[in-house]
Short mmCIF file of C-alpha atoms in Angstrom, two decimals:
data_model
loop_
_atom_site.label_atom_id
_atom_site.label_comp_id
_atom_site.label_asym_id
_atom_site.label_seq_id
_atom_site.Cartn_x
_atom_site.Cartn_y
_atom_site.Cartn_z
CA MET A 25 69.14 104.93 81.22
CA SER A 26 71.97 105.53 79.15
CA ARG A 27 72.53 102.74 76.13
CA GLN A 28 75.73 102.16 74.67
CA ARG A 29 74.93 103.28 70.36
CA SER A 30 75.38 99.86 68.31
CA MET A 31 78.13 100.35 65.64
CA GLU A 32 75.32 101.94 62.81
CA ALA A 33 74.55 104.65 65.30
CA ILE A 34 78.42 105.47 66.21
CA LEU A 35 79.22 105.94 61.96
CA ALA A 36 75.85 107.93 61.92
CA SER A 37 76.70 110.22 64.18
CA ASP A 38 79.15 113.70 64.07
CA TYR A 39 80.45 113.58 67.32
CA VAL A 40 81.45 110.49 69.33
CA SER A 41 83.17 110.15 72.48
CA ILE A 42 86.64 108.53 73.18
CA GLY A 43 85.42 105.08 74.01
CA GLU A 44 83.65 104.94 70.16
CA LEU A 45 86.26 105.89 69.31
CA VAL A 46 88.71 103.21 70.29
CA ARG A 47 86.24 100.92 69.43
CA LEU A 48 86.22 101.92 65.52
CA THR A 49 90.00 103.11 64.87
CA GLU A 50 90.54 100.18 67.35
CA SER A 51 93.12 101.48 69.35
CA ARG A 52 94.12 101.73 72.83
CA TYR A 53 92.22 103.81 75.37
CA SER A 54 95.56 104.88 77.05
CA THR A 55 97.29 105.86 73.52
CA LEU A 56 93.99 108.30 72.16
CA LYS A 57 93.91 109.49 76.07
CA HIS A 58 98.26 110.30 75.53
CA TYR A 59 97.90 111.52 71.82
CA THR A 60 94.65 113.62 73.39
CA GLU A 61 96.86 115.23 76.17
CA GLU A 62 99.61 115.94 74.23
CA GLY A 63 96.90 118.14 72.02
CA MET A 64 97.33 115.72 68.69
CA LEU A 65 93.77 115.28 69.39
CA PRO A 66 91.25 118.13 68.88
CA TYR A 67 87.78 117.90 71.21
CA GLU A 68 84.58 119.80 72.35
CA GLN A 69 83.75 119.63 76.26
CA GLU A 70 80.70 121.49 77.10
CA GLU A 71 81.78 121.54 80.72
CA GLN A 72 83.93 120.39 83.34
CA ASN A 73 83.16 116.43 84.26
CA LEU A 74 80.61 116.38 81.21
CA THR A 75 82.61 113.57 78.26
CA ARG A 76 84.55 115.00 75.87
CA ARG A 77 83.69 114.84 72.18
CA TYR A 78 85.80 114.72 68.88
CA LYS A 79 84.80 115.06 64.86
CA ARG A 80 83.75 111.80 64.32
CA GLU A 81 85.05 111.66 60.29
CA GLU A 82 88.20 114.53 61.17
CA THR A 83 89.52 112.45 64.39
CA VAL A 84 89.72 108.75 62.64
CA ALA A 85 91.46 109.98 59.28
CA ARG A 86 93.84 112.00 61.90
CA ILE A 87 94.29 109.02 64.46
CA GLN A 88 95.15 106.86 61.11
CA GLN A 89 97.50 109.86 59.73
CA ILE A 90 99.68 109.38 63.31
CA LYS A 91 99.55 105.73 62.95
CA GLU A 92 100.86 105.29 59.59
CA TRP A 93 103.61 107.70 60.97
CA LYS A 94 104.42 106.11 63.79
CA ALA A 95 105.27 102.71 61.78
CA GLN A 96 107.19 105.50 59.59
CA GLY A 97 108.77 105.49 62.75
CA LEU A 98 108.45 109.02 63.45
CA SER A 99 108.52 110.37 67.05
CA ILE A 100 105.47 112.05 68.97
CA PRO A 101 107.69 115.70 68.55
CA GLN A 102 108.02 114.62 65.23
CA ILE A 103 104.62 113.40 64.44
CA LYS A 104 103.61 117.33 66.40
CA GLU A 105 105.11 119.21 64.02
CA GLU A 106 104.52 116.99 61.08
CA LEU A 107 100.13 118.08 62.17
CA ARG A 108 101.17 121.76 62.93
CA ALA A 109 103.04 121.99 59.40
CA ASN A 110 100.14 120.50 58.24
CA MET B 22 83.22 95.09 64.12
CA MET B 23 80.22 93.69 65.38
CA ASP B 24 78.02 95.28 68.09
CA LEU B 25 77.68 92.09 70.77
CA THR B 26 75.23 91.85 73.62
CA LEU B 27 76.37 92.24 77.43
CA THR B 28 76.49 88.56 77.82
CA GLN B 29 78.18 87.24 74.87
CA SER B 30 81.07 90.86 75.48
CA PHE B 31 81.47 89.71 79.60
CA SER B 32 81.67 85.99 77.99
CA LEU B 33 84.13 87.10 76.17
CA ILE B 34 86.45 88.05 79.02
CA ALA B 35 85.02 85.73 81.34
CA LEU B 36 86.40 82.58 78.87
CA ASN B 37 89.46 83.37 78.01
CA GLY B 38 92.01 81.27 79.28
CA GLN B 39 89.60 80.03 80.49
CA ARG B 40 89.85 75.86 80.22
CA SER B 41 87.02 74.54 78.20
CA LEU B 42 86.42 70.68 79.11
CA GLU B 43 86.89 70.82 82.78
CA MET B 44 84.63 72.93 85.49
CA THR B 45 87.45 74.89 87.29
CA VAL B 46 86.43 77.47 90.32
CA PRO B 47 87.02 80.32 88.77
CA LYS B 48 84.97 79.43 85.37
CA LYS B 49 81.93 78.19 87.08
CA VAL B 50 81.77 82.01 88.60
CA ALA B 51 82.90 83.17 85.00
CA LEU B 52 79.67 81.29 84.36
CA ARG B 53 77.03 82.25 87.09
CA CYS B 54 77.96 85.39 86.23
CA MET B 55 77.49 84.85 82.73
CA ALA B 56 73.64 83.51 83.68
CA ALA B 57 72.83 86.80 85.14
CA ALA B 58 74.61 89.06 82.51
CA VAL B 59 71.87 87.39 81.06
CA ILE B 60 68.80 88.43 83.87
CA VAL B 61 70.47 92.66 83.42
CA GLU B 62 70.50 92.49 79.31
CA LEU B 63 66.65 91.31 79.25
CA TYR B 64 66.62 93.79 82.07
CA MET B 65 67.98 96.80 79.76
CA GLU B 66 65.99 95.35 76.57
CA ASN B 67 62.81 96.30 78.31
CA GLY B 68 61.65 92.68 78.19
CA PHE B 69 60.53 92.51 82.20
CA THR B 70 57.31 93.69 82.97
CA HIS B 71 57.05 95.84 86.44
CA SER B 72 54.06 95.30 89.38
CA GLN B 73 55.00 97.23 91.87
CA THR B 74 58.61 95.61 92.55
CA GLN B 75 57.65 92.76 91.11
CA LEU B 76 59.34 91.56 87.16
CA THR B 77 58.03 89.06 85.32
CA LEU B 78 59.39 88.27 81.75
CA SER B 79 57.23 89.66 79.07
CA GLN B 80 55.92 86.83 76.57
CA GLU B 81 57.83 88.47 73.70
CA VAL B 82 60.39 87.25 75.62
CA LEU B 83 59.11 84.21 76.07
CA ASP B 84 58.45 83.83 71.95
CA GLN B 85 61.73 85.42 71.12
CA SER B 86 64.71 83.86 73.48
CA ARG B 87 64.20 81.03 71.03
CA SER B 88 66.37 83.13 68.82
CA LEU B 89 69.74 83.44 70.89
CA PRO B 90 69.98 79.61 72.09
CA TYR B 91 71.96 81.44 75.28
CA ARG B 92 68.74 83.38 76.49
CA ASP B 93 66.81 80.22 75.46
CA VAL B 94 68.46 78.44 78.82
CA ILE B 95 68.66 80.96 81.67
CA VAL B 96 64.55 81.72 80.69
CA LYS B 97 63.29 78.34 80.21
CA SER B 98 64.80 77.46 83.36
CA LEU B 99 63.93 79.87 85.67
CA ALA B 100 60.03 80.78 83.29
CA ARG B 101 58.53 78.37 85.79
CA LYS B 102 58.89 80.03 88.66
CA ASN B 103 58.48 83.26 86.75
CA GLU B 104 55.26 83.85 89.34
CA SER B 105 57.06 84.38 92.46
CA ILE B 106 61.11 85.22 91.60
CA GLY B 107 60.56 89.39 92.63
CA ASP B 108 62.29 91.53 91.41
CA LEU B 109 65.86 92.12 89.44
CA ARG B 110 67.25 91.42 92.54
CA ASN B 111 66.49 88.40 93.60
CA TRP B 112 66.12 87.28 89.39
CA LEU B 113 69.48 87.99 89.78
CA ARG B 114 69.90 85.48 92.50
CA ARG B 115 67.83 82.85 91.19
CA ALA B 116 70.01 83.16 87.75
CA SER B 117 72.99 82.76 89.77
CA SER B 118 72.88 79.67 91.24
CA LEU B 119 71.14 77.52 89.10
CA PRO B 120 72.55 74.34 89.03
CA ALA B 121 75.88 72.99 87.36
CA SER B 122 73.78 70.68 84.48
CA THR B 123 72.11 74.73 83.55
CA LEU B 124 75.46 76.46 83.19
CA LYS B 125 77.23 73.62 81.63
CA LYS B 126 74.10 74.76 79.04
CA LEU B 127 74.80 77.95 79.12
CA GLU B 128 78.90 78.29 78.21
CA SER B 129 77.78 75.77 75.43
CA ALA B 130 75.51 77.62 73.76
CA VAL B 131 77.15 81.11 74.27
CA ALA B 132 80.10 79.80 73.41
CA GLN B 133 78.55 78.07 70.33
CA SER B 134 77.22 81.13 69.42
CA LEU B 135 80.45 83.43 69.65
CA ARG B 136 82.11 80.29 68.10
CA ASN B 137 79.80 80.94 64.76
CA GLU B 138 80.53 84.41 64.29
CA GLY B 139 84.55 83.53 64.50
CA ILE B 140 85.26 85.97 67.67
CA LEU B 141 86.63 82.34 69.89
CA GLU B 142 88.18 79.60 69.47
CA GLU B 143 89.59 76.38 71.12
CA ILE B 144 93.31 75.85 71.34
CA PRO B 145 95.74 74.22 73.24
CA HIS B 146 95.42 75.30 77.22
CA ILE B 147 99.07 77.07 78.13
CA LEU B 148 99.00 74.64 80.79
CA GLY B 149 100.04 72.22 77.78
CA SER B 150 103.52 73.65 76.51
CA ASP B 151 104.23 73.51 80.89
CA LEU B 152 107.29 70.57 81.74
CA TYR B 153 105.95 68.75 83.07
CA PHE B 154 102.42 68.21 80.63
CA HIS B 155 104.38 68.95 77.68
CA THR B 156 105.64 65.45 79.02
CA ALA B 157 103.31 63.67 80.30
CA GLY B 158 101.36 64.13 77.12
CA VAL B 159 98.92 65.95 79.22
CA SER B 160 96.11 68.04 76.39
CA ILE B 161 94.44 70.55 78.21
CA LYS B 162 92.28 72.63 76.25
CA GLU B 163 91.77 76.71 76.25
CA TYR B 164 89.50 79.17 75.27
CA ARG B 165 90.79 82.24 73.43
CA THR B 166 88.81 84.75 72.33
CA HIS B 167 90.00 87.08 69.02
CA PRO B 168 92.66 89.09 70.36
CA LYS B 169 90.97 92.23 68.63
CA TYR B 170 87.45 91.32 70.17
CA TYR B 171 89.40 91.36 73.48
CA THR B 172 91.25 94.43 73.57
CA SER B 173 87.84 96.75 72.07
CA ILE B 174 85.46 95.86 74.46
CA THR B 175 88.51 96.18 77.91
CA GLU B 176 89.12 99.43 75.80
CA PHE B 177 86.14 100.61 75.60
CA LEU B 178 85.37 99.33 79.11
CA ARG B 179 88.56 101.36 80.65
CA ALA B 180 88.04 104.75 78.07
CA ASP B 181 84.22 104.38 79.38
CA ILE B 182 84.49 104.59 83.10
CA LEU B 183 88.02 106.15 83.72
CA GLU B 184 87.13 109.62 81.30
CA ASP B 185 84.71 112.35 82.52
CA GLY B 186 80.95 112.32 82.00
CA GLU B 187 77.94 110.16 82.14
CA ALA B 188 78.89 105.91 81.65
CA ALA B 189 76.72 104.10 79.98
CA ASP B 190 75.00 100.76 81.00
CA GLU B 191 76.13 97.67 79.82
CA THR B 192 79.59 99.56 81.27
CA VAL B 193 77.56 99.51 85.10
CA ALA B 194 76.83 96.08 84.64
CA MET B 195 79.81 94.95 82.79
CA LEU B 196 82.10 96.52 85.60
CA TRP B 197 79.78 94.50 88.07
CA LEU B 198 79.82 91.82 86.57
CA LEU B 199 83.88 91.84 86.27
CA ARG B 200 83.84 92.79 89.97
CA GLU B 201 81.69 89.47 90.43
CA SER B 202 84.08 87.06 88.56
CA GLY B 203 87.12 88.21 89.50
CA CYS B 204 88.00 89.85 86.86
CA LEU B 205 88.45 93.92 87.42
CA LEU B 206 92.04 93.72 88.46
CA ASP B 207 92.88 92.28 85.04
CA PHE B 208 92.19 95.54 83.68
CA PHE B 209 93.04 98.54 85.59
CA SER B 210 96.74 99.44 87.41
CA ARG B 211 96.37 100.06 91.15
CA ASN B 212 95.77 103.95 90.60
CA GLU B 213 93.26 103.13 88.20
CA MET B 214 90.92 101.13 90.54
CA GLU B 215 90.54 104.41 92.79
CA GLN B 216 89.02 106.11 90.46
CA VAL B 217 86.66 103.48 88.85
CA SER B 218 86.14 102.57 93.35
CA ALA B 219 85.70 106.13 93.23
CA LYS B 220 83.03 106.02 89.75
CA MET B 221 81.76 103.24 91.38
CA ILE B 222 80.78 104.57 94.64
CA ALA B 223 79.65 107.80 92.80
CA LEU B 224 77.30 105.41 90.57
CA TYR B 225 76.17 103.52 93.59
CA LYS B 226 74.39 106.90 94.55
CA GLY B 227 72.83 108.48 91.35
CA ASN B 228 72.24 104.84 89.34
CA ALA B 229 69.06 102.82 89.39
CA LEU B 230 70.88 99.83 87.79
CA ALA B 231 74.19 100.39 89.58
CA GLN B 232 72.27 100.95 93.24
CA VAL B 233 70.89 97.13 92.84
CA LEU B 234 73.69 96.05 91.05
CA TYR B 235 75.99 96.48 93.79
CA ALA B 236 74.38 95.52 96.28
CA THR B 237 74.51 92.56 95.37
CA GLN B 238 77.24 89.54 95.21
CA ILE B 239 76.85 86.93 93.14
CA ARG B 240 78.83 83.93 95.98
CA ARG B 241 77.99 80.46 97.05
CA GLY B 242 79.23 78.66 99.41
CA MET B 243 83.02 77.05 98.75
CA GLU B 244 83.66 79.92 95.85
CA LEU B 245 83.13 81.91 98.83
CA GLY B 246 85.23 80.99 101.53
CA ILE B 247 88.48 81.28 97.91
CA LYS B 248 87.21 84.87 97.64
CA GLN B 249 87.61 85.23 101.25
CA TYR B 250 91.38 84.14 100.57
CA PHE B 251 92.33 86.02 98.08
CA ARG B 252 90.72 89.16 99.67
CA MET B 253 93.28 88.30 102.06
CA LYS B 254 95.85 87.89 99.72
CA LYS B 255 95.06 90.89 98.10
CA LYS B 256 95.99 92.67 101.25
CA ALA B 257 99.29 91.27 102.17
CA ILE B 258 100.74 92.38 98.88
CA LYS B 259 99.77 95.97 99.31
CA THR B 260 103.41 96.19 101.62
CA PRO B 261 106.11 95.80 100.15
CA VAL B 262 107.16 92.36 101.13
CA GLY B 263 104.20 91.77 100.21
CA SER B 264 104.44 92.74 96.38
CA GLY B 265 107.65 90.43 95.40
CA LEU B 266 105.05 87.33 96.83
CA ASN B 267 103.26 88.71 94.21
CA PHE B 268 105.44 88.14 91.60
CA VAL B 269 105.35 84.22 92.38
CA PHE B 270 101.72 84.08 93.86
CA PRO B 271 99.25 86.28 91.36
CA VAL B 272 96.51 87.44 92.75
CA LEU B 273 93.59 85.40 91.75
CA GLU B 274 94.43 81.87 89.77
CA ARG B 275 92.97 82.89 86.66
CA SER B 276 95.85 82.32 84.50
CA GLN B 277 98.80 80.16 85.84
CA ALA B 278 102.40 80.68 85.77
CA ILE B 279 104.07 77.94 83.67
CA PHE B 280 107.53 76.84 83.39
CA ILE B 281 109.43 76.14 79.09
CA ASP B 282 112.58 73.58 79.07
CA THR B 283 114.14 75.58 76.50
CA GLU B 284 115.84 72.74 74.15
CA LYS B 285 119.84 73.32 75.58
CA MET B 286 121.19 76.40 77.66
CA PHE B 287 121.45 79.67 75.33
CA PRO B 288 123.79 82.50 76.05
CA ASN B 289 121.44 84.93 74.75
CA PRO B 290 118.24 86.53 75.93
CA THR B 291 117.19 86.32 72.18
CA ALA B 292 117.88 82.89 70.53
CA ARG B 293 116.26 81.79 74.46
CA LEU B 294 113.18 83.85 74.17
CA HIS B 295 112.79 82.48 70.12
CA ASP B 296 113.33 79.11 71.40
CA VAL B 297 110.15 79.98 73.59
CA ARG B 298 108.09 81.15 71.28
CA THR B 299 108.53 78.15 68.74
CA ARG B 300 107.52 76.29 71.48
CA LEU B 301 104.52 78.41 72.35
CA GLU B 302 103.58 78.68 68.29
CA SER B 303 103.82 75.31 67.33
CA LYS B 304 100.71 74.78 70.90
CA GLY B 305 98.86 77.12 68.18
CA HIS B 306 98.70 79.93 69.94
CA ILE B 307 99.37 83.61 69.51
CA VAL B 308 102.82 84.98 70.77
CA ASN B 309 103.23 88.51 70.63
CA VAL B 310 106.93 90.64 72.15
CA LEU B 311 106.10 93.40 73.97
CA LYS B 312 109.58 93.90 75.51
CA ASP B 313 113.41 92.61 75.03
CA GLY B 314 116.23 92.32 76.96
CA ASP B 315 116.74 89.55 80.05
CA VAL B 316 113.39 89.67 81.01
CA PRO B 317 111.38 89.92 78.45
CA ILE B 318 107.24 90.26 78.75
CA ILE B 319 105.41 88.68 75.80
CA LYS B 320 101.56 88.93 75.03
CA VAL B 321 100.04 85.02 74.88
CA ASP B 322 96.34 84.60 73.70
CA ASN B 323 95.68 88.26 76.12
CA VAL B 324 97.39 87.34 78.86
CA ILE B 325 100.81 88.94 79.31
CA TYR B 326 103.45 87.32 81.44
CA ASP B 327 107.09 87.86 82.50
CA ALA B 328 109.41 85.59 80.71
CA VAL B 329 112.03 84.84 83.58
CA PRO B 330 114.50 82.93 83.21
CA HIS B 331 114.46 79.64 84.79
CA ALA B 332 115.86 76.20 85.70
CA VAL B 333 114.43 73.80 88.12
CA TYR B 334 116.62 71.17 89.20
CA GLY B 335 116.20 66.90 89.13
CA ARG B 336 119.28 64.63 88.72
CA VAL B 337 120.32 67.37 86.23
CA PRO B 338 119.32 70.79 85.96
CA ILE B 339 116.84 71.93 83.34
CA HIS B 340 116.87 75.48 81.73
CA GLY B 341 114.17 76.97 80.24
CA VAL B 342 111.40 79.85 81.41
CA ARG B 343 108.63 80.44 83.78
CA LEU B 344 106.26 82.36 82.60
CA ILE B 345 104.31 84.39 85.16
CA PRO B 346 101.19 86.54 84.72
CA LYS B 347 101.66 89.93 84.91
CA CYS B 348 99.40 92.36 84.78
CA PRO B 349 98.97 94.65 81.95
CA PHE B 350 99.40 98.15 83.45
#
């Protein structure tokens, strides 16, 4: 049996799944999936069909940054440019 | 954001938008599933002792259930027949066929625990904003889940099942509960449903919990007849003609289409939408406009609607907007 991790366990972990990122950042799954497919959120995947793992601190900070840029009115291509420049 | 038990998470989804004072068919189905969720929750927390295929509630659970009143309701109702209930499937069947009086106690215990945490509230039902209910002064109440929790639970579920990798047991159980309570179609598009079905079949083959749950149905008598009717309707709406009909008659009536009369015939959609929004907000609803235009899309208390300009013809035409529930994906 594999149980859903508690918030405490997630916050103590180095790596998180996309579902856990949803809980941490209060974002939509489809949004984070889109960011991942656009290459804006780097991840690690040991083998195909295994869970994608994201570095918790880096990815949460990046999602917050993307949200701020979106609030400032930047489009996704512009945000990608910003991420590349940084 | 606090951690919730399986029963609490499922209840927040199942009770959202349901009438709080009356026992409607969708709510009764939801309550049966909530009773089953309590058993699954205890099973996942090793609350049963196994002897061959028989499961018996452990003494620890019987002692500790008092700290969680909603568990206490179910445990007390079933503990009397503890010896003879049998395997997990029998426990689920027994829990889901408890009498309406016990289901009401369960509802009030769960709702109270969620209200205490500030994540569930009772507000005037959206039907109260409908022309006929509004003018007749009829008051109906409904449950509303805190939008942050509603989104978090449903989006986690979507991520966990649609992504590659192993799904958590909570997700396995939640999918089954949503399927049995008729909520599953609220969270997945038609294309995603195909992925979900494939994943559920894979889980059924390889996951011990899924093998028991997915083969168990929580349906009784009249409710079964209603489910069959909805299934027939679902098949019908898969055709192009049927899809048009679905615009008028939603697949499952967990939410209702309503007609809101406007103060006058407005010259543009923005003014019309503003008037409708004012009416809804005056009744305590949270309204978000997702898309502007001639037929705006609005979100009212976690449910998404198409706001279609409409008129009702009596002695004089009454102009307004019909809110038609819409699948969010």
